[in-house]
Short mmCIF file of C-alpha atoms and ligand atoms in Angstrom, two decimals:
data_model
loop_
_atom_site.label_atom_id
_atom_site.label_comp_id
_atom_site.label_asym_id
_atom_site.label_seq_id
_atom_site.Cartn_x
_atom_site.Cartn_y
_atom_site.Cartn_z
CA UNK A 1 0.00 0.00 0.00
CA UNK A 2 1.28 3.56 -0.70
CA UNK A 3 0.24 6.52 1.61
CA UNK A 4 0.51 9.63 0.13
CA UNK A 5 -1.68 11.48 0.96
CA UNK A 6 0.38 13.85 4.07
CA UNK A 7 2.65 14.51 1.15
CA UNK A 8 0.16 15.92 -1.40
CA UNK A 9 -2.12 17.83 1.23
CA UNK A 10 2.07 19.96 2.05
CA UNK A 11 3.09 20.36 -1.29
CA UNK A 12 -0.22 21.75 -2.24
CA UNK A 13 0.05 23.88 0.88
CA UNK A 14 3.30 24.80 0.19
CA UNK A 15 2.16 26.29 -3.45
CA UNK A 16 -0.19 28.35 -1.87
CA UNK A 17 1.79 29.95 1.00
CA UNK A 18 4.24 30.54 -1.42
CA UNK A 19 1.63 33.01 -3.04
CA UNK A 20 0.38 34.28 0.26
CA UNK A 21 3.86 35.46 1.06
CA UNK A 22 3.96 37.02 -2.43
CA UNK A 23 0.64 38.91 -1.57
CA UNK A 24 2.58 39.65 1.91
CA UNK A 25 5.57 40.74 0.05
CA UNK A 26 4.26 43.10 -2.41
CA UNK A 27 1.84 45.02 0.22
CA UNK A 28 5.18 45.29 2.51
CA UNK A 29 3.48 43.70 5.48
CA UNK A 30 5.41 41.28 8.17
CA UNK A 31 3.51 38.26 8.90
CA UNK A 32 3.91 36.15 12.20
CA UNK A 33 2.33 32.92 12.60
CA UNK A 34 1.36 32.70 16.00
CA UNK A 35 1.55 29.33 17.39
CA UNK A 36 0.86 27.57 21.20
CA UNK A 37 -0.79 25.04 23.32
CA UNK A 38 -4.78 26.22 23.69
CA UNK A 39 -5.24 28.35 26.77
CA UNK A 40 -1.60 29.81 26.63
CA UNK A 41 -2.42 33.46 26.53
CA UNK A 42 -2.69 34.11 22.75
CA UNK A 43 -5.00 36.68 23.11
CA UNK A 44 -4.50 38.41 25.81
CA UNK A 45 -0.95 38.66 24.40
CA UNK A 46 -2.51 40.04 21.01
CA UNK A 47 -4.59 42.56 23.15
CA UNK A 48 -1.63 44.09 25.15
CA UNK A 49 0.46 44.44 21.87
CA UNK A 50 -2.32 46.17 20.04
CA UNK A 51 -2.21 48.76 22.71
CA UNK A 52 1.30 49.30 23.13
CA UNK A 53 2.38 49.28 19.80
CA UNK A 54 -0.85 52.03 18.66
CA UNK A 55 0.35 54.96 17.00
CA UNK A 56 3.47 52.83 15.76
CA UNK A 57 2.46 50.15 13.35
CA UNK A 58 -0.06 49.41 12.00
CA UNK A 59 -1.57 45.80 13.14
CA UNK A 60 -3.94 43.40 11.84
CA UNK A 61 -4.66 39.77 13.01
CA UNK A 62 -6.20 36.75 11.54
CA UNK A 63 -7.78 33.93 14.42
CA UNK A 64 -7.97 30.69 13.65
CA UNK A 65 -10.48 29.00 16.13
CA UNK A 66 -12.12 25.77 15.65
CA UNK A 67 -15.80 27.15 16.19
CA UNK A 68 -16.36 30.56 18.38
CA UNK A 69 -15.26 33.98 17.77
CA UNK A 70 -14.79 34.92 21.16
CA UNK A 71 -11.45 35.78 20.73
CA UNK A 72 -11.75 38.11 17.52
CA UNK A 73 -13.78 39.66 19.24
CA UNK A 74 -11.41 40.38 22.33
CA UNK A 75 -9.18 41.82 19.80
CA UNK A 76 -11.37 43.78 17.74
CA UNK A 77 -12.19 45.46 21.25
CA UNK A 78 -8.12 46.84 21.14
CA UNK A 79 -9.01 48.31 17.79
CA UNK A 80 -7.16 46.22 15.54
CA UNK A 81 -8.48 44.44 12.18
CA UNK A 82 -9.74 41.47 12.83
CA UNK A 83 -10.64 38.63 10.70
CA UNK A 84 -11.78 34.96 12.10
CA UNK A 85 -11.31 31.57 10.62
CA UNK A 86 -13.32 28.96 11.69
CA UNK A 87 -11.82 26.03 11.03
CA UNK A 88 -15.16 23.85 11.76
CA UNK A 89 -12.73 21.50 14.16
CA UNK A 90 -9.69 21.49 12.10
CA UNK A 91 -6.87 21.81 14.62
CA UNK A 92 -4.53 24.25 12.37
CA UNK A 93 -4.99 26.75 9.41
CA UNK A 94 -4.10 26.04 5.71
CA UNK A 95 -1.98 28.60 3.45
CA UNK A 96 -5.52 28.21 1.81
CA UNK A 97 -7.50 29.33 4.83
CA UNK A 98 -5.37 32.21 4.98
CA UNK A 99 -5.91 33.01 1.56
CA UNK A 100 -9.55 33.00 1.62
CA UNK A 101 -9.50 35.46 5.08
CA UNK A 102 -7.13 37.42 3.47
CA UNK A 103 -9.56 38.79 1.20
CA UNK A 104 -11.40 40.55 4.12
CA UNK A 105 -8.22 42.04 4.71
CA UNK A 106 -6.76 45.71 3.02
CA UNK A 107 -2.94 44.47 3.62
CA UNK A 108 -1.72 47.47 2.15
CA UNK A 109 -3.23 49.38 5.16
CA UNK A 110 -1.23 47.29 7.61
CA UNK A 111 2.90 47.18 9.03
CA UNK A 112 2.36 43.72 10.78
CA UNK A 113 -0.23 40.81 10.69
CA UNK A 114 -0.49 38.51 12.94
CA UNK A 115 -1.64 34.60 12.08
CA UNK A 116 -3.23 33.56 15.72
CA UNK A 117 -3.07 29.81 15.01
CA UNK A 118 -5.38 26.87 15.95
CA UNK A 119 -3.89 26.43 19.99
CA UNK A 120 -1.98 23.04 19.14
CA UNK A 121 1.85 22.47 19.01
CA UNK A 122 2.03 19.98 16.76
CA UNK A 123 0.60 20.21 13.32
CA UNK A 124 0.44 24.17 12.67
CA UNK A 125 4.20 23.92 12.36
CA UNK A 126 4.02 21.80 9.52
CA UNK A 127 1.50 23.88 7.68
CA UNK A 128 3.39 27.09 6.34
CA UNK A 129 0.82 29.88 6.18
CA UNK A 130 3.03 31.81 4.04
CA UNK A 131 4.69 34.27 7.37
CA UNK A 132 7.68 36.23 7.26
CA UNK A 133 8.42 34.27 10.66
CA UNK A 134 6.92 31.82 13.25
CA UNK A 135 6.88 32.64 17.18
CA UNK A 136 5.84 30.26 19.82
CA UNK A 137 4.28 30.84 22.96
CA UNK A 138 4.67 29.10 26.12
CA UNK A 139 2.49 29.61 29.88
CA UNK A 140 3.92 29.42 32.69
CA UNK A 141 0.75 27.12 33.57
CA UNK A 142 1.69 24.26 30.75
CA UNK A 143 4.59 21.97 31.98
CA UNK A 144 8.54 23.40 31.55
CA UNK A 145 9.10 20.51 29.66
CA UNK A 146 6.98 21.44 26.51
CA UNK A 147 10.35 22.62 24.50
CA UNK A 148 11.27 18.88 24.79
CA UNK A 149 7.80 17.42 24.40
CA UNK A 150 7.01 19.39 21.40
CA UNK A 151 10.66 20.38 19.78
CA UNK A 152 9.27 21.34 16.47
CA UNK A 153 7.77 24.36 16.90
CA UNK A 154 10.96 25.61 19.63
CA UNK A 155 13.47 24.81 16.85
CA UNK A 156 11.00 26.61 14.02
CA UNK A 157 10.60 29.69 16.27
CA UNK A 158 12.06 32.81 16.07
CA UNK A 159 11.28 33.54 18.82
CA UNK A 160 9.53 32.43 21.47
CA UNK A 161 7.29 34.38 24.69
CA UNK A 162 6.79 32.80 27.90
CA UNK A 163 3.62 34.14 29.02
CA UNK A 164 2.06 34.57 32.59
CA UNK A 165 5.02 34.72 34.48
CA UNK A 166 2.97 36.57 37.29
CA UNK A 167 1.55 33.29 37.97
CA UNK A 168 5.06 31.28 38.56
CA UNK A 169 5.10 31.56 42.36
CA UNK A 170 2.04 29.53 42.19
CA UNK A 171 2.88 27.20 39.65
CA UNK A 172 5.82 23.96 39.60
CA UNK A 173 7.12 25.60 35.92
CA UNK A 174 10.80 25.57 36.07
CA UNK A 175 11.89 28.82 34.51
CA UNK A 176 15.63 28.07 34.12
CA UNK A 177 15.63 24.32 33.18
CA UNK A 178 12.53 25.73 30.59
CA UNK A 179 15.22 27.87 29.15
CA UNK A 180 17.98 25.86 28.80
CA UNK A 181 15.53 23.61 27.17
CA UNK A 182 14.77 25.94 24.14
CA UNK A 183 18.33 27.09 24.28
CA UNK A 184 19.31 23.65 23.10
CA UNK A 185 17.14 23.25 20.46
CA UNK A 186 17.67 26.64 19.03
CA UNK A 187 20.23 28.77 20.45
CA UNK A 188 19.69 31.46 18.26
CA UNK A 189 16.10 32.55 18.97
CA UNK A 190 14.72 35.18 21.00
CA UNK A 191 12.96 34.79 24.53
CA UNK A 192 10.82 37.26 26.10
CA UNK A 193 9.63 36.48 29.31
CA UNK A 194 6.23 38.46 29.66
CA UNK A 195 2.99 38.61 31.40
CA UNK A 196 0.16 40.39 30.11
CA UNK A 197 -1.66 41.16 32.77
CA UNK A 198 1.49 43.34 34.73
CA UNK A 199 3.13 44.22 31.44
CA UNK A 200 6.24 42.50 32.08
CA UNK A 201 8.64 42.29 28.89
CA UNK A 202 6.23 43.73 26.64
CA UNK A 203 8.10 46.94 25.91
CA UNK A 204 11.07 44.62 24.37
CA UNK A 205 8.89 42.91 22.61
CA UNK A 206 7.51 45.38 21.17
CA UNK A 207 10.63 46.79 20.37
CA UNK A 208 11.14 43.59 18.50
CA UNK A 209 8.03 43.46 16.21
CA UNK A 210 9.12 46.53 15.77
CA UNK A 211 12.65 45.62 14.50
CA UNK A 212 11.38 42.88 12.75
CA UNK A 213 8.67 44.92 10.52
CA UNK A 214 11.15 47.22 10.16
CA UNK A 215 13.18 44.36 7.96
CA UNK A 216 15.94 44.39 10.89
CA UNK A 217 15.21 41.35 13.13
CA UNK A 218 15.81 37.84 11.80
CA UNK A 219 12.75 36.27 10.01
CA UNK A 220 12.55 32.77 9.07
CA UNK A 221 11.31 33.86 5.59
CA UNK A 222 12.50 37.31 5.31
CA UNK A 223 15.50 37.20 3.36
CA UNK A 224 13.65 36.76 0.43
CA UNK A 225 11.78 39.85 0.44
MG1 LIG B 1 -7.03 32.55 21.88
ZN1 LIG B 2 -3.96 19.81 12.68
#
């Protein structure tokens, strides 16, 4: 018996986010694909960035949810352009998803995008989406030993944010063995070490999308713009 069906679903894919990231490209927008564990702070990471970085860039997200728009609408509330995918139980977006929200979208009007992924570790990373670079995010309420568990997405990353670090007194996460986790699997990635609800971190990472729409940060896809 021959299986190959994995292989056809990527390489078609892969066609497509090819001409996402030409769309991307040619409107001069920075797309990150935004990818965690469900619960891990995705929003509320999306709000506190909107906020801080108003007046600075211009931002835009697309939400991938398997059925509700609860979190759009979270978002939409920090004044950003929002558009929702649902995915109707599909645990990660297509390039071809993408494509189809991206036509409720005027890129040209936007700096950055952000791709909030399906929460799941595993597959999104597979699927590109057509982003300039992939970041991972990580709670302080999941176990320290996700970067081993789930290596993919830690070596795909660019960078990755720790969220809810207000919350480690009353949690068993082990910051430092967390770090030397991802550190191992790719030593050349960012960490920011944030919590949304006091603020912690977020100016430098900020200061990072900042660098990195600005074409001065390292991308996983943006030498070829
Ligand atoms: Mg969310
Ligand atoms: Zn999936």
């Amino acid at each position: 018996m021959k299986v190959i069906v994995g292989k056809d679903l990527l390489s078609a894919n892969a066609g497509q986010a090819g001409e996402n990231r030409v769309l991307f490209n040619n409107n001069r927008v920075t797309v990150i694909n935004l990818i965690s564990a469900p619960g891990s702070g995705k929003t509320a990471l999306l709000e506190k960035t909107a906020e801080l970085l108003r007046g600075k860039l211009k931002l835009g997200v697309v939400v991938g949810d398997l059925y509700t728009t609860r979190d759009a609408e979270r978002i939409e509330r920090a004044g950003v352009t929002v558009v929702q995918i649902n995915t109707e139980g599909v645990c990660h977006l297509t390039a071809d998803m993408v494509a189809r929200a991206l036509q409720e979208v005027s890129l040209d009007q936007l700096n950055l995008l952000f791709i909030e992924n399906v929460g799941n570790l595993v597959c999104p990373v597979s699927f590109d989406l057509g982003e300039h670079a992939k970041v991972a995010l990580l709670s302080v309420t999941e176990g320290s030993d996700k970067p081993a568990k789930y290596p993919g997405i830690f070596r795909e990353a660019v960078a990755t944010v720790i969220s809810k670090v207000d919350l480690l007194p009353y949690t068993d996460f082990d910051l430092p063995a967390c770090l030397e986790e991802i550190q191992k699997i790719n030593s050349d990635q960012q960490v920011f070490i944030t919590s949304a609800r006091t603020g912690q971190d977020l100016s430098h990472w900020c200061a990072w999308l900042e660098q990195l729409a600005a074409g001065k940060a390292k991308g996983n896809n943006l030498a070829s713009r």
